[in-house]
mmCIF file of C-alpha atoms and ligand atoms in Angstrom:
data_model
loop_
_atom_site.group_PDB
_atom_site.id
_atom_site.type_symbol
_atom_site.label_atom_id
_atom_site.label_comp_id
_atom_site.label_asym_id
_atom_site.label_seq_id
_atom_site.Cartn_x
_atom_site.Cartn_y
_atom_site.Cartn_z
ATOM 1 C CA MET A 22 54.457 -71.761 89.187
ATOM 2 C CA ARG A 23 54.619 -72.892 92.491
ATOM 3 C CA ARG A 24 56.486 -71.480 95.212
ATOM 4 C CA LYS A 25 59.282 -73.147 96.663
ATOM 5 C CA ARG A 26 59.713 -73.768 100.648
ATOM 6 C CA VAL A 27 62.132 -73.155 103.191
ATOM 7 C CA MET A 28 63.652 -76.277 104.184
ATOM 8 C CA VAL A 29 64.533 -76.226 107.901
ATOM 9 C CA VAL A 30 66.753 -79.007 109.368
ATOM 10 C CA GLY A 31 68.266 -80.050 112.938
ATOM 11 C CA PRO A 32 68.289 -81.950 115.687
ATOM 12 C CA SER A 33 65.718 -82.910 118.117
ATOM 13 C CA ARG A 34 64.521 -80.275 120.530
ATOM 14 C CA CYS A 35 66.843 -77.314 118.357
ATOM 15 C CA GLY A 36 63.675 -74.968 117.497
ATOM 16 C CA LYS A 37 63.272 -75.846 113.956
ATOM 17 C CA THR A 38 59.773 -75.230 114.609
ATOM 18 C CA THR A 39 59.698 -72.266 116.522
ATOM 19 C CA LEU A 40 61.868 -70.878 113.955
ATOM 20 C CA VAL A 41 59.109 -71.800 110.923
ATOM 21 C CA ARG A 42 56.517 -70.315 113.393
ATOM 22 C CA ALA A 43 58.285 -67.454 113.407
ATOM 23 C CA LEU A 44 59.056 -67.230 110.012
ATOM 24 C CA GLU A 45 55.300 -68.357 109.190
ATOM 25 C CA ASP A 46 53.664 -65.593 111.500
ATOM 26 C CA ASP A 47 51.731 -68.396 113.156
ATOM 27 C CA PRO A 48 51.355 -67.887 116.407
ATOM 28 C CA ARG A 49 49.904 -71.874 117.100
ATOM 29 C CA PRO A 50 51.688 -73.637 120.519
ATOM 30 C CA LEU A 51 54.419 -75.702 119.958
ATOM 31 C CA ARG A 52 54.331 -79.516 119.350
ATOM 32 C CA ARG A 53 57.048 -81.955 118.876
ATOM 33 C CA THR A 54 57.217 -83.120 114.999
ATOM 34 C CA PRO A 55 57.992 -86.507 114.568
ATOM 35 C CA ASP A 56 57.093 -85.984 110.818
ATOM 36 C CA MET A 57 58.022 -83.062 108.108
ATOM 37 C CA ILE A 58 55.609 -80.193 108.241
ATOM 38 C CA TYR A 59 54.386 -78.071 105.079
ATOM 39 C CA GLY A 60 53.680 -74.608 106.101
ATOM 40 C CA LYS A 61 52.918 -72.069 103.470
ATOM 41 C CA ARG A 62 56.562 -71.186 103.176
ATOM 42 C CA THR A 63 58.399 -73.487 105.139
ATOM 43 C CA MET A 64 59.330 -77.800 105.321
ATOM 44 C CA ASP A 65 60.023 -78.485 109.102
ATOM 45 C CA CYS A 66 61.575 -81.490 108.911
ATOM 46 C CA PRO A 67 62.036 -84.340 111.952
ATOM 47 C CA GLY A 68 65.313 -84.131 113.984
ATOM 48 C CA SER A 69 65.768 -88.024 113.237
ATOM 49 C CA TYR A 70 66.105 -87.148 109.131
ATOM 50 C CA VAL A 71 69.727 -85.645 110.600
ATOM 51 C CA GLU A 72 70.793 -87.872 113.743
ATOM 52 C CA ASN A 73 70.750 -90.507 111.331
ATOM 53 C CA ALA A 74 73.022 -90.906 108.634
ATOM 54 C CA ASP A 75 70.623 -93.382 106.488
ATOM 55 C CA MET A 76 67.880 -91.068 106.910
ATOM 56 C CA TYR A 77 69.606 -87.925 104.808
ATOM 57 C CA LYS A 78 68.124 -89.123 101.773
ATOM 58 C CA HIS A 79 64.943 -88.287 102.445
ATOM 59 C CA LEU A 80 66.106 -84.768 103.103
ATOM 60 C CA ILE A 81 67.966 -84.728 99.888
ATOM 61 C CA ALA A 82 64.402 -85.574 97.926
ATOM 62 C CA ALA A 83 62.664 -83.068 100.185
ATOM 63 C CA SER A 84 65.151 -80.328 99.122
ATOM 64 C CA GLN A 85 64.129 -80.848 95.411
ATOM 65 C CA ASP A 86 60.785 -78.894 96.223
ATOM 66 C CA ALA A 87 63.062 -76.315 98.720
ATOM 67 C CA SER A 88 64.177 -72.586 97.503
ATOM 68 C CA HIS A 89 66.907 -73.274 100.467
ATOM 69 C CA VAL A 90 67.516 -75.090 103.294
ATOM 70 C CA LEU A 91 68.189 -73.973 106.865
ATOM 71 C CA VAL A 92 70.925 -76.147 108.709
ATOM 72 C CA LEU A 93 70.068 -75.605 112.452
ATOM 73 C CA VAL A 94 72.666 -75.279 115.187
ATOM 74 C CA ASP A 95 71.751 -75.132 118.902
ATOM 75 C CA GLN A 96 73.674 -72.584 121.111
ATOM 76 C CA SER A 97 72.386 -73.517 123.974
ATOM 77 C CA ARG A 98 73.210 -77.484 122.704
ATOM 78 C CA PRO A 99 75.967 -77.457 120.449
ATOM 79 C CA ILE A 100 76.272 -81.482 119.689
ATOM 80 C CA ASP A 101 78.135 -82.420 116.495
ATOM 81 C CA ILE A 102 75.169 -83.843 114.889
ATOM 82 C CA TYR A 103 75.866 -83.073 111.011
ATOM 83 C CA SER A 104 78.352 -85.390 108.913
ATOM 84 C CA PRO A 105 81.423 -83.128 107.761
ATOM 85 C CA LYS A 106 80.553 -81.666 104.053
ATOM 86 C CA PHE A 107 76.857 -82.419 105.093
ATOM 87 C CA ALA A 108 75.840 -78.908 102.897
ATOM 88 C CA GLN A 109 77.930 -79.999 100.174
ATOM 89 C CA ALA A 110 74.640 -82.876 100.164
ATOM 90 C CA PHE A 111 72.572 -80.529 98.670
ATOM 91 C CA THR A 112 71.865 -78.178 95.854
ATOM 92 C CA LYS A 113 70.141 -75.370 97.145
ATOM 93 C CA PRO A 114 71.546 -72.939 98.669
ATOM 94 C CA VAL A 115 72.097 -73.849 102.550
ATOM 95 C CA ILE A 116 72.033 -71.252 104.843
ATOM 96 C CA GLY A 117 73.736 -71.813 108.524
ATOM 97 C CA VAL A 118 71.203 -70.550 111.260
ATOM 98 C CA ILE A 119 72.323 -70.684 115.268
ATOM 99 C CA THR A 120 68.748 -70.840 117.406
ATOM 100 C CA LYS A 121 68.689 -69.591 120.996
ATOM 101 C CA VAL A 122 71.588 -67.049 120.831
ATOM 102 C CA ASP A 123 69.397 -65.907 124.265
ATOM 103 C CA LEU A 124 71.217 -68.762 126.139
ATOM 104 C CA ALA A 125 74.856 -69.838 126.655
ATOM 105 C CA PRO A 126 76.659 -67.203 124.501
ATOM 106 C CA GLU A 127 80.174 -68.825 125.467
ATOM 107 C CA ASN A 128 79.058 -71.571 122.806
ATOM 108 C CA GLU A 129 78.889 -69.282 119.599
ATOM 109 C CA GLU A 130 82.318 -69.982 118.975
ATOM 110 C CA SER A 131 82.017 -73.910 118.630
ATOM 111 C CA CYS A 132 78.660 -73.325 116.805
ATOM 112 C CA LEU A 133 80.256 -71.106 114.291
ATOM 113 C CA ARG A 134 83.544 -74.263 113.787
ATOM 114 C CA GLN A 135 80.677 -76.617 113.809
ATOM 115 C CA LEU A 136 78.490 -74.980 110.496
ATOM 116 C CA ARG A 137 81.758 -74.158 109.314
ATOM 117 C CA LEU A 138 82.936 -78.249 108.860
ATOM 118 C CA ILE A 139 79.671 -78.988 107.552
ATOM 119 C CA GLY A 140 80.528 -76.613 104.581
ATOM 120 C CA VAL A 141 78.184 -73.732 105.596
ATOM 121 C CA GLY A 142 79.354 -70.131 104.393
ATOM 122 C CA GLU A 143 78.338 -66.601 104.741
ATOM 123 C CA PRO A 144 75.856 -65.459 105.842
ATOM 124 C CA ILE A 145 75.243 -67.038 109.127
ATOM 125 C CA PHE A 146 72.229 -65.832 110.734
ATOM 126 C CA ARG A 147 71.704 -65.456 114.107
ATOM 127 C CA VAL A 148 68.345 -66.022 115.503
ATOM 128 C CA SER A 149 66.103 -65.592 119.175
ATOM 129 C CA VAL A 150 62.689 -66.014 119.055
ATOM 130 C CA PRO A 151 61.611 -65.221 122.481
ATOM 131 C CA THR A 152 63.616 -61.809 122.443
ATOM 132 C CA GLY A 153 62.928 -61.516 118.398
ATOM 133 C CA VAL A 154 66.845 -61.103 117.361
ATOM 134 C CA GLY A 155 67.817 -61.905 113.743
ATOM 135 C CA ILE A 156 64.319 -62.810 112.990
ATOM 136 C CA ALA A 157 62.926 -60.279 110.420
ATOM 137 C CA GLU A 158 66.790 -59.830 109.281
ATOM 138 C CA LEU A 159 66.713 -63.606 108.327
ATOM 139 C CA LYS A 160 62.859 -63.608 106.852
ATOM 140 C CA GLU A 161 64.001 -60.468 104.647
ATOM 141 C CA TYR A 162 66.917 -62.525 103.492
ATOM 142 C CA LEU A 163 64.602 -65.197 102.464
ATOM 143 C CA PHE A 164 61.325 -63.642 101.128
ATOM 144 C CA GLY A 165 62.381 -60.008 100.634
ATOM 145 C CA PRO A 166 61.225 -56.922 102.548
ATOM 146 C CA ALA A 167 58.050 -57.268 103.967
ATOM 147 C CA LYS A 168 54.867 -56.412 102.494
ATOM 148 C CA ASN A 169 52.551 -55.393 104.834
ATOM 149 C CA ASP A 170 52.497 -52.809 107.539
ATOM 150 C CA ASP A 171 53.181 -54.498 111.165
ATOM 151 C CA ASN A 172 56.915 -54.315 110.682
ATOM 152 C CA LYS A 173 57.586 -50.862 109.593
ATOM 153 C CA GLY A 174 60.229 -49.880 112.499
ATOM 154 C CA GLY A 175 62.461 -52.638 111.341
ATOM 155 C CA ASN A 176 62.949 -53.485 114.917
ATOM 156 C CA GLN A 177 60.213 -55.829 116.278
HETATM 157 N N1 GTP B 3 65.380 -69.313 125.123
HETATM 158 C C1 GTP B 3 64.969 -70.353 123.678
HETATM 159 N N2 GTP B 3 64.441 -71.421 123.385
HETATM 160 C C2 GTP B 3 64.111 -71.248 122.464
HETATM 161 C C3 GTP B 3 64.045 -71.100 121.275
HETATM 162 N N3 GTP B 3 63.449 -71.690 120.205
HETATM 163 C C4 GTP B 3 63.104 -72.709 120.713
HETATM 164 N N4 GTP B 3 63.548 -72.865 122.081
HETATM 165 C C5 GTP B 3 62.453 -73.704 122.545
HETATM 166 O O1 GTP B 3 63.779 -75.276 122.641
HETATM 167 C C6 GTP B 3 62.411 -76.385 122.619
HETATM 168 C C7 GTP B 3 62.370 -76.863 121.724
HETATM 169 O O2 GTP B 3 61.847 -76.322 120.325
HETATM 170 P P1 GTP B 3 61.154 -76.639 119.332
HETATM 171 O O3 GTP B 3 60.792 -75.427 118.464
HETATM 172 O O4 GTP B 3 59.937 -77.795 119.607
HETATM 173 O O5 GTP B 3 62.045 -77.456 118.524
HETATM 174 P P2 GTP B 3 62.132 -78.959 117.460
HETATM 175 O O6 GTP B 3 63.665 -78.532 116.819
HETATM 176 O O7 GTP B 3 60.941 -78.039 116.450
HETATM 177 O O8 GTP B 3 62.046 -80.064 118.000
HETATM 178 P P3 GTP B 3 61.660 -81.837 117.777
HETATM 179 O O9 GTP B 3 60.467 -81.091 116.924
HETATM 180 O O10 GTP B 3 61.177 -82.035 119.015
HETATM 181 O O11 GTP B 3 62.518 -82.089 116.840
HETATM 182 C C8 GTP B 3 61.056 -75.482 123.041
HETATM 183 O O12 GTP B 3 60.928 -75.593 124.686
HETATM 184 C C9 GTP B 3 61.260 -74.079 123.033
HETATM 185 O O13 GTP B 3 60.596 -73.065 123.166
HETATM 186 C C10 GTP B 3 65.389 -69.652 121.468
HETATM 187 O O14 GTP B 3 65.185 -68.618 120.440
HETATM 188 N N5 GTP B 3 65.535 -69.462 123.126
HETATM 189 MG MG1 MG B 4 59.597 -79.140 115.866
#
C-alpha cells in the first residue's frame, strides 16, 4: 500500500519547508514554495492555501492522501490566520506545531491560544530547527522510532 504523507500547513514564512526538510532529513537549501511539494514522507503546502479561506478546499482534498495534518503557528509572528475550528475540516489527525521556539518566547501563550481556537488538542509540539528542539520527538510521534544508528543518543 502507498505510504501516506504528513501534510504541513501554515502561513507564508512560518517555517513549513524548514520543518519538512528536517522531517525528511533533506539538507537542500530553502526556497520559497508557491506550489504543493510532495516529498517522500511529507506534503509542503503553499501558505496561500491557509491565508485565503477560498483555498481551504484544496487543503481538504490534498489531506485525503495524508496520514496527519500538521498545523503550524510561528512563535516569532503569531498572526491569527486560521478560521475558528479550522482543524475540524479534516478527517485526519490534526497536530499543532509551534515553530521557531528559539524566538520570541513571550508569544508562546498566544500560539497555544490560537491552536485551541482552531480546535487542536494535545499533543502540541514545540520545535526549532536551528537548535533541534522538538524535532526528534515529532519524528518519533509521526514515523515511529528512528531505525538507523544516527539518532542513538536521542538528543541530537
Ligand atoms: N530562528 C528560526 N528561524 C526559522 C525556523 N524555521 C524557519 N526559520 C526561518 O524562517 C524563514 C521561513 O522559513 P521557510 O521554511 O521558508 O518557511 P515557509 O513556511 O516554507 O515559507 P513559504 O514557503 O514562503 O510560505 C526562513 O528564513 C527560515 O530560515 C526556526 O525554527 N527558527
Ligand atoms: Mg516553503
